[in-house]
Coordinates of N, CA and C in Angstrom, one line a residue:
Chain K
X1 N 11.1 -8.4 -4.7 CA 10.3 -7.6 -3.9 C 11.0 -7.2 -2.6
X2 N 12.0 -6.8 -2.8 CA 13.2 -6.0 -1.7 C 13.2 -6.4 -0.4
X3 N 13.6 -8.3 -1.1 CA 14.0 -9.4 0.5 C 12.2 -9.7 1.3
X4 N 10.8 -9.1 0.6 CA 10.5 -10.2 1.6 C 9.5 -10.9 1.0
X5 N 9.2 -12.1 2.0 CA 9.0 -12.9 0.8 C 7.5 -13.2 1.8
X6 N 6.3 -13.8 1.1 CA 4.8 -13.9 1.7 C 4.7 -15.6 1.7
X7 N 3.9 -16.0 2.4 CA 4.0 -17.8 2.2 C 2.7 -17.8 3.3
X8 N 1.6 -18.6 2.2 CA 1.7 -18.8 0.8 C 0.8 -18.1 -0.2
X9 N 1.2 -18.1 -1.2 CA 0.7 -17.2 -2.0 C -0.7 -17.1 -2.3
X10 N -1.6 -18.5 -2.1 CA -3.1 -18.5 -2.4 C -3.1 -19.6 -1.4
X11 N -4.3 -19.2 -1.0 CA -5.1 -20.1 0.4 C -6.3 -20.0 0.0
X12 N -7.0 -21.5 -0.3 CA -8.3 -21.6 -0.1 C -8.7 -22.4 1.2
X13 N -9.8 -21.8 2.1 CA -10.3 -22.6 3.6 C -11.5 -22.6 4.0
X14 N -12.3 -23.1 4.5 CA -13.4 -23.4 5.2 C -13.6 -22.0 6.6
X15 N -14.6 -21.6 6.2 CA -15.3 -20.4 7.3 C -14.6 -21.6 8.8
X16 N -14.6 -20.7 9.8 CA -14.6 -21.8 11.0 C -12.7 -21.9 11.4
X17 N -12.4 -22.0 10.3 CA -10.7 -22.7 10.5 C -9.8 -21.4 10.4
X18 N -9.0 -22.0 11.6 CA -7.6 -21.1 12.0 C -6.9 -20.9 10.2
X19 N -6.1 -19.7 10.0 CA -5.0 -19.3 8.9 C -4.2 -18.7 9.7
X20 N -2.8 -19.2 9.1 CA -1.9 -18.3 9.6 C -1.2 -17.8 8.4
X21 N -0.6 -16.3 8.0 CA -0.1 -16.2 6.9 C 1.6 -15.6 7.1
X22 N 2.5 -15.6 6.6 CA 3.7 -15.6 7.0 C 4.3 -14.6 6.0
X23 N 4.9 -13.7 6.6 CA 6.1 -12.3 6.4 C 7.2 -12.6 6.3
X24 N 8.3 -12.9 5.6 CA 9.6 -13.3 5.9 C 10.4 -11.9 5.2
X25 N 11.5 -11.7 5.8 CA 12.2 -10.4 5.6 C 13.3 -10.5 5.4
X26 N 14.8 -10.2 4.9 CA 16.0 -10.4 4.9 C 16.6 -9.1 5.2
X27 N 15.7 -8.0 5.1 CA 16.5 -6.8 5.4 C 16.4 -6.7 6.6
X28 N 16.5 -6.8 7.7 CA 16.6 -6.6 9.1 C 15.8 -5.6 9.7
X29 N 14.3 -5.1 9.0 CA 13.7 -3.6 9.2 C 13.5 -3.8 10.2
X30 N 12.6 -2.4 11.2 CA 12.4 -2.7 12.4 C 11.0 -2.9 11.8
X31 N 9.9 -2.4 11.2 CA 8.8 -2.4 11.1 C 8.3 -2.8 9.9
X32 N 7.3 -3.6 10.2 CA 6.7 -4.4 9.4 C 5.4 -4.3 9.8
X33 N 4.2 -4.8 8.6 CA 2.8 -4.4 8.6 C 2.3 -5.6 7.7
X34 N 1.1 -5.8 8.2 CA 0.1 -6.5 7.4 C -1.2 -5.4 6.9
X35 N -1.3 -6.0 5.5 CA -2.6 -4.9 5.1 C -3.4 -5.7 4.5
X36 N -4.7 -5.6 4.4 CA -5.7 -5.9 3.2 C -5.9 -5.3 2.2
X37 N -6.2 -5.5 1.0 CA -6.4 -5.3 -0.2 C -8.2 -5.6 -0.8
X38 N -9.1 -4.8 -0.5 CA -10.2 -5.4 -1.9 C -10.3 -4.0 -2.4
X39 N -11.4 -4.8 -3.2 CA -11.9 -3.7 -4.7 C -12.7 -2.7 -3.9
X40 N -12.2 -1.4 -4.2 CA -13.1 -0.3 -4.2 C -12.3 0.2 -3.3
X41 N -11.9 0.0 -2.0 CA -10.9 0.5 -0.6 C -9.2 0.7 -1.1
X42 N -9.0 1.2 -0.3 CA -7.8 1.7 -0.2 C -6.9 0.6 0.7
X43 N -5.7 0.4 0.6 CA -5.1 -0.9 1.8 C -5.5 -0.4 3.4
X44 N -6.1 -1.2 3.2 CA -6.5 -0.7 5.0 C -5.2 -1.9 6.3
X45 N -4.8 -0.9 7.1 CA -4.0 -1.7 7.9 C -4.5 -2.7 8.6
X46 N -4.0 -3.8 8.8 CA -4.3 -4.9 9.9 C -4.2 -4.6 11.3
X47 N -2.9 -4.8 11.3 CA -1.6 -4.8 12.5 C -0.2 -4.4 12.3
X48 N 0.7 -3.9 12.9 CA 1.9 -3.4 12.7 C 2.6 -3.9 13.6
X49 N 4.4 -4.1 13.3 CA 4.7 -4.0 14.5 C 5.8 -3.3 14.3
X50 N 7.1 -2.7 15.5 CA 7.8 -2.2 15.5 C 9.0 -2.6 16.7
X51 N 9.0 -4.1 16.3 CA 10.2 -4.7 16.8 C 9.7 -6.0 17.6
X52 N 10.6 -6.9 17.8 CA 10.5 -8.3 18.4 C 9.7 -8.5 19.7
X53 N 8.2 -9.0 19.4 CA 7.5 -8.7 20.3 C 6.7 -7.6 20.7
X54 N 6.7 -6.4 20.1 CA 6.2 -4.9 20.0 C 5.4 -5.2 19.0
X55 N 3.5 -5.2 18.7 CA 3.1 -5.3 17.6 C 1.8 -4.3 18.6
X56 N 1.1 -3.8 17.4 CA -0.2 -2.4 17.6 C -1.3 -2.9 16.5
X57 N -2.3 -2.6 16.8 CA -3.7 -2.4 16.2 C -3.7 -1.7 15.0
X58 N -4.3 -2.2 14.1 CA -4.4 -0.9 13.0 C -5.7 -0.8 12.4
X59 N -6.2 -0.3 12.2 CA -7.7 -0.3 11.6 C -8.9 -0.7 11.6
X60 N -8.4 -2.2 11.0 CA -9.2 -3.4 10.8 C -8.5 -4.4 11.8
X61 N -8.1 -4.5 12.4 CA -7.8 -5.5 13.8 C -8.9 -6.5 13.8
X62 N -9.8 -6.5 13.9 CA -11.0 -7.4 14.8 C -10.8 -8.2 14.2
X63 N -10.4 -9.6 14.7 CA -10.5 -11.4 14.1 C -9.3 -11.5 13.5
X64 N -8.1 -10.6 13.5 CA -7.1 -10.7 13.5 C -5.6 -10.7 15.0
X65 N -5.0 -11.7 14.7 CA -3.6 -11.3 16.0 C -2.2 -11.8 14.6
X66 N -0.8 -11.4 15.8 CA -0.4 -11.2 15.0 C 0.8 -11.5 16.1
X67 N 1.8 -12.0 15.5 CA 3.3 -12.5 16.5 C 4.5 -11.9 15.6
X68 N 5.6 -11.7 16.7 CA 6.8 -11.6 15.9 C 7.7 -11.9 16.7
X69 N 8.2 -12.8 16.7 CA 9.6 -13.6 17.7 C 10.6 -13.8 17.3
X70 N 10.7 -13.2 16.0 CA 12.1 -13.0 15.5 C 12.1 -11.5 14.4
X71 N 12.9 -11.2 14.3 CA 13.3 -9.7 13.6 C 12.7 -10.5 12.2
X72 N 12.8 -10.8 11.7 CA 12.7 -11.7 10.3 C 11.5 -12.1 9.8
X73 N 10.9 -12.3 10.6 CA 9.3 -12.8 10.3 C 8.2 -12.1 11.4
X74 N 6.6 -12.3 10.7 CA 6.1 -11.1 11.1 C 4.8 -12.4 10.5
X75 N 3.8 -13.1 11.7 CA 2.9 -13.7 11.4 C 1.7 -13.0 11.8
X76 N 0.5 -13.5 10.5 CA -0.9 -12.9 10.8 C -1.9 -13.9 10.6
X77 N -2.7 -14.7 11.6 CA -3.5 -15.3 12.0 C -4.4 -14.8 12.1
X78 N -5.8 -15.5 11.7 CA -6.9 -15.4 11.5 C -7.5 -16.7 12.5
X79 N -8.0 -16.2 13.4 CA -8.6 -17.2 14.4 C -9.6 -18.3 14.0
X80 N -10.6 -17.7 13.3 CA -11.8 -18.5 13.0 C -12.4 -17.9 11.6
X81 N -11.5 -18.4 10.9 CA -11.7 -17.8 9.2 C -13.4 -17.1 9.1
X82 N -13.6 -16.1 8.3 CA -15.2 -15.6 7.6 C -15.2 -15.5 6.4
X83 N -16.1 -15.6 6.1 CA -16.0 -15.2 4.5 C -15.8 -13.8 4.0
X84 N -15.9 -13.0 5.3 CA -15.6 -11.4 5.0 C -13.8 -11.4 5.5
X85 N -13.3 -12.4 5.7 CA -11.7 -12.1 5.2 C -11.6 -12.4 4.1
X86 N -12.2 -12.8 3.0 CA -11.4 -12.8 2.2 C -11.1 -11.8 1.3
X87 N -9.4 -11.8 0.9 CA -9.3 -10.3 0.4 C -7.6 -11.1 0.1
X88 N -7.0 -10.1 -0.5 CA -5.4 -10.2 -0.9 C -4.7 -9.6 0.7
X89 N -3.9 -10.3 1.3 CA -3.2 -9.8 2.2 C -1.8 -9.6 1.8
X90 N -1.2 -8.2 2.1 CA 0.0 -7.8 1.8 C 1.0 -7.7 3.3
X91 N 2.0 -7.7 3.0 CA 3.1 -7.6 3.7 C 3.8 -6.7 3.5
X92 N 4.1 -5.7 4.4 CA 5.6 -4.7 4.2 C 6.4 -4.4 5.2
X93 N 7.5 -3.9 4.7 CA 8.3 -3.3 5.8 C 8.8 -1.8 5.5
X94 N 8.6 -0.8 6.1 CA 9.4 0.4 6.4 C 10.6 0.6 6.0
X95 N 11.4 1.0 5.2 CA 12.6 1.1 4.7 C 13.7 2.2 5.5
X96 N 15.0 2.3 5.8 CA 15.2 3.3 7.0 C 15.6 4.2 6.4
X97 N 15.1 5.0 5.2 CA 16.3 6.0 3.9 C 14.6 7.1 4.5
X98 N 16.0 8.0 4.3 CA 14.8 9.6 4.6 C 13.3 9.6 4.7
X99 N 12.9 8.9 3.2 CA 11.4 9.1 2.8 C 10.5 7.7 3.9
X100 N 11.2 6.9 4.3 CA 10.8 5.9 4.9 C 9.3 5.3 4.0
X101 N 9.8 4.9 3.0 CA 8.6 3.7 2.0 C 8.9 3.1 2.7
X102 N 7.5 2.7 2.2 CA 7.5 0.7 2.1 C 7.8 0.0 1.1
X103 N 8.2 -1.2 1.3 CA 8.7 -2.3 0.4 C 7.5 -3.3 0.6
X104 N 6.5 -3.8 0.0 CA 5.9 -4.5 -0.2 C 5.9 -6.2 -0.7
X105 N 5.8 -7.3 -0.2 CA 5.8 -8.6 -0.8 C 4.2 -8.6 -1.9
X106 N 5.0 -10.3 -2.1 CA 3.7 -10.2 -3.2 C 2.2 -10.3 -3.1
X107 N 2.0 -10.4 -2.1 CA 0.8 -10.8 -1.3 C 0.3 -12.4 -1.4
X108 N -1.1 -12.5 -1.0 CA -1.7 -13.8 -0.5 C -2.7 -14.2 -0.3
X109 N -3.6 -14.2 -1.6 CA -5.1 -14.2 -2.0 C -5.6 -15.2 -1.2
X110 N -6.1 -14.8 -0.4 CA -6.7 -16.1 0.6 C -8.1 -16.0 0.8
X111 N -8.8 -16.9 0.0 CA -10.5 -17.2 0.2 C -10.7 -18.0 0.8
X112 N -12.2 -17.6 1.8 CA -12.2 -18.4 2.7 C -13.7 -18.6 2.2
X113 N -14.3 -19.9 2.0 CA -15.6 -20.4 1.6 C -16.5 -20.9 2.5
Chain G
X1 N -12.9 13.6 9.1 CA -12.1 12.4 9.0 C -11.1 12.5 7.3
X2 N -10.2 11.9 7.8 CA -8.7 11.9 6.6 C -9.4 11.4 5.6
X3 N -9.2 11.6 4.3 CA -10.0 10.8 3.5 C -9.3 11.4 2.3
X4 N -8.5 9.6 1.4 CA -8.1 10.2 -0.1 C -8.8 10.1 -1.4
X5 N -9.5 10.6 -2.2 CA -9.8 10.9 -3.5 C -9.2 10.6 -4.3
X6 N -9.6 9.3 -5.1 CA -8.9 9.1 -6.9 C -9.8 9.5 -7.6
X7 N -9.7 10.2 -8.8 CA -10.0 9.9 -10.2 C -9.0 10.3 -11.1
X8 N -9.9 9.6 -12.1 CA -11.3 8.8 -12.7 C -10.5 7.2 -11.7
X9 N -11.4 6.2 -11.3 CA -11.3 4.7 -11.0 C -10.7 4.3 -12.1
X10 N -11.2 4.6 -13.4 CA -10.2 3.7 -14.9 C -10.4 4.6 -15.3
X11 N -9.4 4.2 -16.5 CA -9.0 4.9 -17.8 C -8.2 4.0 -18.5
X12 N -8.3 4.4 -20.0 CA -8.0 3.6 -20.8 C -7.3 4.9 -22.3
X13 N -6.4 4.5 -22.5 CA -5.3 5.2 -23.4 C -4.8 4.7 -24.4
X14 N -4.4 5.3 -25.5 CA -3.5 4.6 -26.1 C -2.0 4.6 -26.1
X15 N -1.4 3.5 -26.9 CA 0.1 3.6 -26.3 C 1.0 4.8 -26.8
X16 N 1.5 5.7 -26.0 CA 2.3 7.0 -26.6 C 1.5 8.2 -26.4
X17 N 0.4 8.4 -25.8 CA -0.4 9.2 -25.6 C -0.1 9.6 -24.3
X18 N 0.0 10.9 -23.7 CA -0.4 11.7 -22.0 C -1.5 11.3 -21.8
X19 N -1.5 11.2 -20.4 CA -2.5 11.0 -19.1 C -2.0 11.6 -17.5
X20 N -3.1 12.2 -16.5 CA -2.9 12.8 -15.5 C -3.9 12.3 -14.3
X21 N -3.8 11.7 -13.4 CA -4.6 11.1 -12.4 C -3.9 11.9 -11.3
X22 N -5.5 11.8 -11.0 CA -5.4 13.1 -9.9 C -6.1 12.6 -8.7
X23 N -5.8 12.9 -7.5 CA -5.7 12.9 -5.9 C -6.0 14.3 -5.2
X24 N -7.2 14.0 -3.9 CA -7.5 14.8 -3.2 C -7.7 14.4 -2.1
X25 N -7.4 15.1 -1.4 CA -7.0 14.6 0.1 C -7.5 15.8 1.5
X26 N -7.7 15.1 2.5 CA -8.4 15.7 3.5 C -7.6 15.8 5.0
X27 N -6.4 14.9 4.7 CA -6.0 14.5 5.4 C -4.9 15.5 6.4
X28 N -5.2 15.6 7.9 CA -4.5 17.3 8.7 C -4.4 16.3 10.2
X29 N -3.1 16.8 10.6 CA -1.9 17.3 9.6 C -1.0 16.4 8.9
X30 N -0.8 17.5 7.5 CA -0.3 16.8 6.5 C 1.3 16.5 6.9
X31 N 2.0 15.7 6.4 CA 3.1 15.6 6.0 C 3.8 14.9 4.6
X32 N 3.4 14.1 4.0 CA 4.0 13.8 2.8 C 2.9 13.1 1.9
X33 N 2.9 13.2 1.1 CA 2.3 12.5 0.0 C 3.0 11.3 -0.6
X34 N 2.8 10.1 -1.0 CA 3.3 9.8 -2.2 C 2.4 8.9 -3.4
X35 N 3.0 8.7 -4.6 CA 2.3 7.9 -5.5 C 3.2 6.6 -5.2
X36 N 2.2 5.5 -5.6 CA 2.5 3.9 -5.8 C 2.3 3.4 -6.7
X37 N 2.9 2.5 -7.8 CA 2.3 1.7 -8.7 C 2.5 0.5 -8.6
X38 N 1.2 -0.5 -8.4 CA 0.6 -1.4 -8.4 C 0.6 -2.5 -10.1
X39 N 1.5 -2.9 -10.0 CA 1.0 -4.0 -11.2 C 0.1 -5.1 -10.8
X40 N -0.6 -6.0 -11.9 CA -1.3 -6.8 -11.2 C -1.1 -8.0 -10.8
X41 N -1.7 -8.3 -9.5 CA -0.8 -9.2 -8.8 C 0.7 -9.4 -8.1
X42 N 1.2 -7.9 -8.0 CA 1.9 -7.9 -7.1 C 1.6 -7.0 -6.5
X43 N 2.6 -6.5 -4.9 CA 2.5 -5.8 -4.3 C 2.6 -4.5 -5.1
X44 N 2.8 -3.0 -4.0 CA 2.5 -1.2 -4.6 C 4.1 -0.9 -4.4
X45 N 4.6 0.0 -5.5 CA 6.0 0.2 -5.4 C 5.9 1.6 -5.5
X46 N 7.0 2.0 -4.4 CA 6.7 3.6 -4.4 C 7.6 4.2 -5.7
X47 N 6.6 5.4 -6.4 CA 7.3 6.0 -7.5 C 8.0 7.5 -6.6
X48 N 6.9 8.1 -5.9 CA 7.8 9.2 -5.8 C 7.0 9.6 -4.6
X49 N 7.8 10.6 -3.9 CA 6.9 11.2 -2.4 C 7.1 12.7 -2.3
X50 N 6.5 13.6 -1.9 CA 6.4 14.7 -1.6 C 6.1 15.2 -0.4
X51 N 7.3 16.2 -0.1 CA 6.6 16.9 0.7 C 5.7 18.1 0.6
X52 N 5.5 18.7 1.8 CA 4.9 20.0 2.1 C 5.4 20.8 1.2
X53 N 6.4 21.3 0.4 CA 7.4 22.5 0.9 C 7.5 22.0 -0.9
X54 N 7.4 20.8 -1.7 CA 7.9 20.4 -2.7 C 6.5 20.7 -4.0
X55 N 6.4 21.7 -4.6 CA 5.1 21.1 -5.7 C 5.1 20.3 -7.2
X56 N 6.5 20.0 -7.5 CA 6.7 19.1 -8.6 C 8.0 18.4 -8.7
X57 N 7.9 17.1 -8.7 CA 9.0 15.9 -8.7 C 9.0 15.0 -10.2
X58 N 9.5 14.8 -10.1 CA 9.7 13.3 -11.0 C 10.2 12.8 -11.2
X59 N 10.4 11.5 -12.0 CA 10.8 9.9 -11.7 C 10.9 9.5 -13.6
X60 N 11.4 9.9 -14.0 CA 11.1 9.6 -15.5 C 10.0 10.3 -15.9
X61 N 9.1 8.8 -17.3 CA 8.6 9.9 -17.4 C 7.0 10.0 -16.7
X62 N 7.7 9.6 -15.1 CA 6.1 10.3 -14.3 C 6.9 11.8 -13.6
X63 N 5.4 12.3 -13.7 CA 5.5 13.8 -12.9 C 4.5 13.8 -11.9
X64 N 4.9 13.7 -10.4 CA 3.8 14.4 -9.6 C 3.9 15.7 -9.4
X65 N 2.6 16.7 -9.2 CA 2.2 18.0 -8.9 C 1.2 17.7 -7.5
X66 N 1.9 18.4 -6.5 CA 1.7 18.7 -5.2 C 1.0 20.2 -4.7
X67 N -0.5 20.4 -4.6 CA -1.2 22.3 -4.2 C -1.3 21.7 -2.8
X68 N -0.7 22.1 -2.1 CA -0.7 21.9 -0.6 C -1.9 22.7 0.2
X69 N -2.5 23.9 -0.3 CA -3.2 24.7 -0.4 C -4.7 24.2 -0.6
X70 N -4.7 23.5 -1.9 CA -6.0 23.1 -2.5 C -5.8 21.7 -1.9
X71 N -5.5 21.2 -1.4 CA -5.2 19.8 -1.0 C -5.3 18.7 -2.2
X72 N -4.5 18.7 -3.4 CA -4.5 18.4 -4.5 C -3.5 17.8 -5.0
X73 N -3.4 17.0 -5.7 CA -2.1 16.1 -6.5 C -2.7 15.6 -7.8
X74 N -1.4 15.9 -8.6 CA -1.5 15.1 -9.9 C -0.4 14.0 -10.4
X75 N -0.6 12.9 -10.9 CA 0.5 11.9 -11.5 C 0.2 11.9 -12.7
X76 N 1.1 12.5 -13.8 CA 1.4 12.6 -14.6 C 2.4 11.9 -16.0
X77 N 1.5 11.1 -16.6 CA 2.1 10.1 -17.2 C 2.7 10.7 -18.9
X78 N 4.2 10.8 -19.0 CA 4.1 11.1 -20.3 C 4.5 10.1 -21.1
X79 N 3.8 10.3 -22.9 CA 4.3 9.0 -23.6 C 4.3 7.6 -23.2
X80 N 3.4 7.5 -23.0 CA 3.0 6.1 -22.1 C 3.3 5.0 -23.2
X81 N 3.9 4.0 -22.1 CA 3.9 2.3 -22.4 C 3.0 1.3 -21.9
X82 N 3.0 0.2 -22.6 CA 2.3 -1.2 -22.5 C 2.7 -1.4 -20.5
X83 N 3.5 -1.3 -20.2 CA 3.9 -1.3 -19.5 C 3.5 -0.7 -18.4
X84 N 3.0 0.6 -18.5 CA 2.7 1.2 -17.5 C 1.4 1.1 -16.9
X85 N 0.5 0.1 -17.8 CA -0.7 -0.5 -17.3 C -0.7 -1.6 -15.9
X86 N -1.6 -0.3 -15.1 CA -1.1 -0.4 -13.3 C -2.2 -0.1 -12.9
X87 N -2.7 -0.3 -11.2 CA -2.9 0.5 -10.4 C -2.4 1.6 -9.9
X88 N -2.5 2.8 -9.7 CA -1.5 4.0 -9.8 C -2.5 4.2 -8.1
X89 N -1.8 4.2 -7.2 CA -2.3 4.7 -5.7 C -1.5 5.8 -5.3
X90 N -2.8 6.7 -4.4 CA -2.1 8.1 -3.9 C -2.3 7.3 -2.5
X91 N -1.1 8.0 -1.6 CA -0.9 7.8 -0.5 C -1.1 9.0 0.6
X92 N -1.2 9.6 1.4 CA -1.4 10.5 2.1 C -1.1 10.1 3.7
X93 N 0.3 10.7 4.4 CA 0.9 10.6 5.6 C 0.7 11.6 6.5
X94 N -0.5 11.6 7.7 CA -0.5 12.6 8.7 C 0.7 12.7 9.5
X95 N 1.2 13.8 9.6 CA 2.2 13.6 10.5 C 2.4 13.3 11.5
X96 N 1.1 13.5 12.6 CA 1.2 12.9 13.7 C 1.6 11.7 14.1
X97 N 1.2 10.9 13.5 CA 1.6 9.1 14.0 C 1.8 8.6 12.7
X98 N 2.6 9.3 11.9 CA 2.6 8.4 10.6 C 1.6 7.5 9.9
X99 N 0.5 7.6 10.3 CA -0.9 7.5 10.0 C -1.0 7.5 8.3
X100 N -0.9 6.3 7.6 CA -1.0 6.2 6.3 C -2.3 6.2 5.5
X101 N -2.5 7.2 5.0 CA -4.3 7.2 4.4 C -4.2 6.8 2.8
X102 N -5.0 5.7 2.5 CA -4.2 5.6 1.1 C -5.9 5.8 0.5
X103 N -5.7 5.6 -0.9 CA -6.8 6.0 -1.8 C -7.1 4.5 -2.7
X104 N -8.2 4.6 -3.2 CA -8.5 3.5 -3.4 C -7.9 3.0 -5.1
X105 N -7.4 3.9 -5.7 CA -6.3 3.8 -6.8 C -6.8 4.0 -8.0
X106 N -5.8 4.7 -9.7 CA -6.6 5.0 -10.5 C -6.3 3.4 -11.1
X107 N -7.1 2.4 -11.9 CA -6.7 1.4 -13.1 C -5.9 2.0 -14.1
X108 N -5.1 2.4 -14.7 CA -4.7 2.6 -15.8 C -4.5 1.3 -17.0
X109 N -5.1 1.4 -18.2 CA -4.7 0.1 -19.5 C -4.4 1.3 -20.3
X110 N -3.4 0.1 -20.6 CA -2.6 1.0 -22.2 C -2.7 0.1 -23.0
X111 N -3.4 0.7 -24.3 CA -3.6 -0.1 -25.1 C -2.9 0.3 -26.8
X112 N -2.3 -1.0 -27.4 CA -1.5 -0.6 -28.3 C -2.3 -0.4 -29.6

């Protein structure tokens, strides 16, 4: 999945409790994203960022934050878990070639009960 | 408001048979389109992107068709494999802020 890697892959947790879910990258992009995934919607964005320390709001923000203190990794915390996070969370990064895709990890089915 | 259009949600084929999933979009201003495919359980891998200015590309044997006019896309599957049983997502990029509008994806099963 073109260097990045998601950790951990399935998360089950208790409404109430902190998650943090982890981005790891090898290609050195500048930008990187978190997205949700359910049935019926389209990936709606989390949060983005666009370099060490530089991260923005995306869509669905609310009850989500998000760190990046190194070029390489790109974390997304969930303060006080709901049962309406639960969903597949994806990771990507921006690729720097003309069309600027994304490269997506595998994501990280994380139910929260 | 931007807003992308799949159909059909599923479809179901047999193996070696054409199929065309189509995309509509609302989304101003435009700048590129692309299709994704989605296997299950992993992440969306881009197949191909369009611009404004582009109305037909391809990637093997997918074809997208781009009416910039009708605000319209088609992904075009020829001779289909076991394989190509995916989520197939349209993408849609305003150009203003790179503003990614995606669609909620067609299912495709291929069945042998």
């Amino acid at each position: 999945d073109a260097g990045i890697t998601q950790s951990p892959r399935h998360k089950v947790t208790e409404t109430g409790t902190p998650v943090t879910l982890r981005c790891h990258q090898t290609e050195n992009h500048r930008y990187m994203y978190w997205y949700r995934q359910d049935p019926g919607h389209g990936l709606r964005l989390i949060h983005y960022s666009y370099g060490v320390k530089d991260t923005d709001k995306g869509e669905v923000s609310d009850g989500y934050s998000v760190s990046r203190s190194k070029t390489e990794d790109f974390l997304l915390t969930l303060e006080s878990a709901t049962s309406s996070q639960t969903s597949v969370y994806f990771c990507a990064i921006r690729g720097t070639g003309a069309d600027e895709k994304l490269f997506f990890g595998s994501g990280t089915q994380l139910s929260v009960l | 408001k931007n807003q992308v259009e799949q159909s059909p949600q599923s479809l179901i084929i047999l193996e070696g048979k054409n199929c065309t999933l189509q995309c509509n979009y609302t989304v101003s201003p435009f700048s590129n389109l692309r299709w994704y495919k989605q296997d299950t359980g992993r992440g969306p891998v881009s197949l191909t992107i369009m611009t404004f200015s582009e109305n037909t590309k391809s990637n093997g044997r997918y074809t997208a068709t781009l009416d910039a006019d009708t605000k319209q896309s088609s992904l075009h599957i020829t001779a289909s494999q076991l394989s190509d049983s995916a989520s197939y997502i349209c993408v849609v990029s305003a150009r203003s802020n790179y503003q990614l509008i995606w669609g909620a994806g067609t299912k495709l099963i291929i069945k042998p």
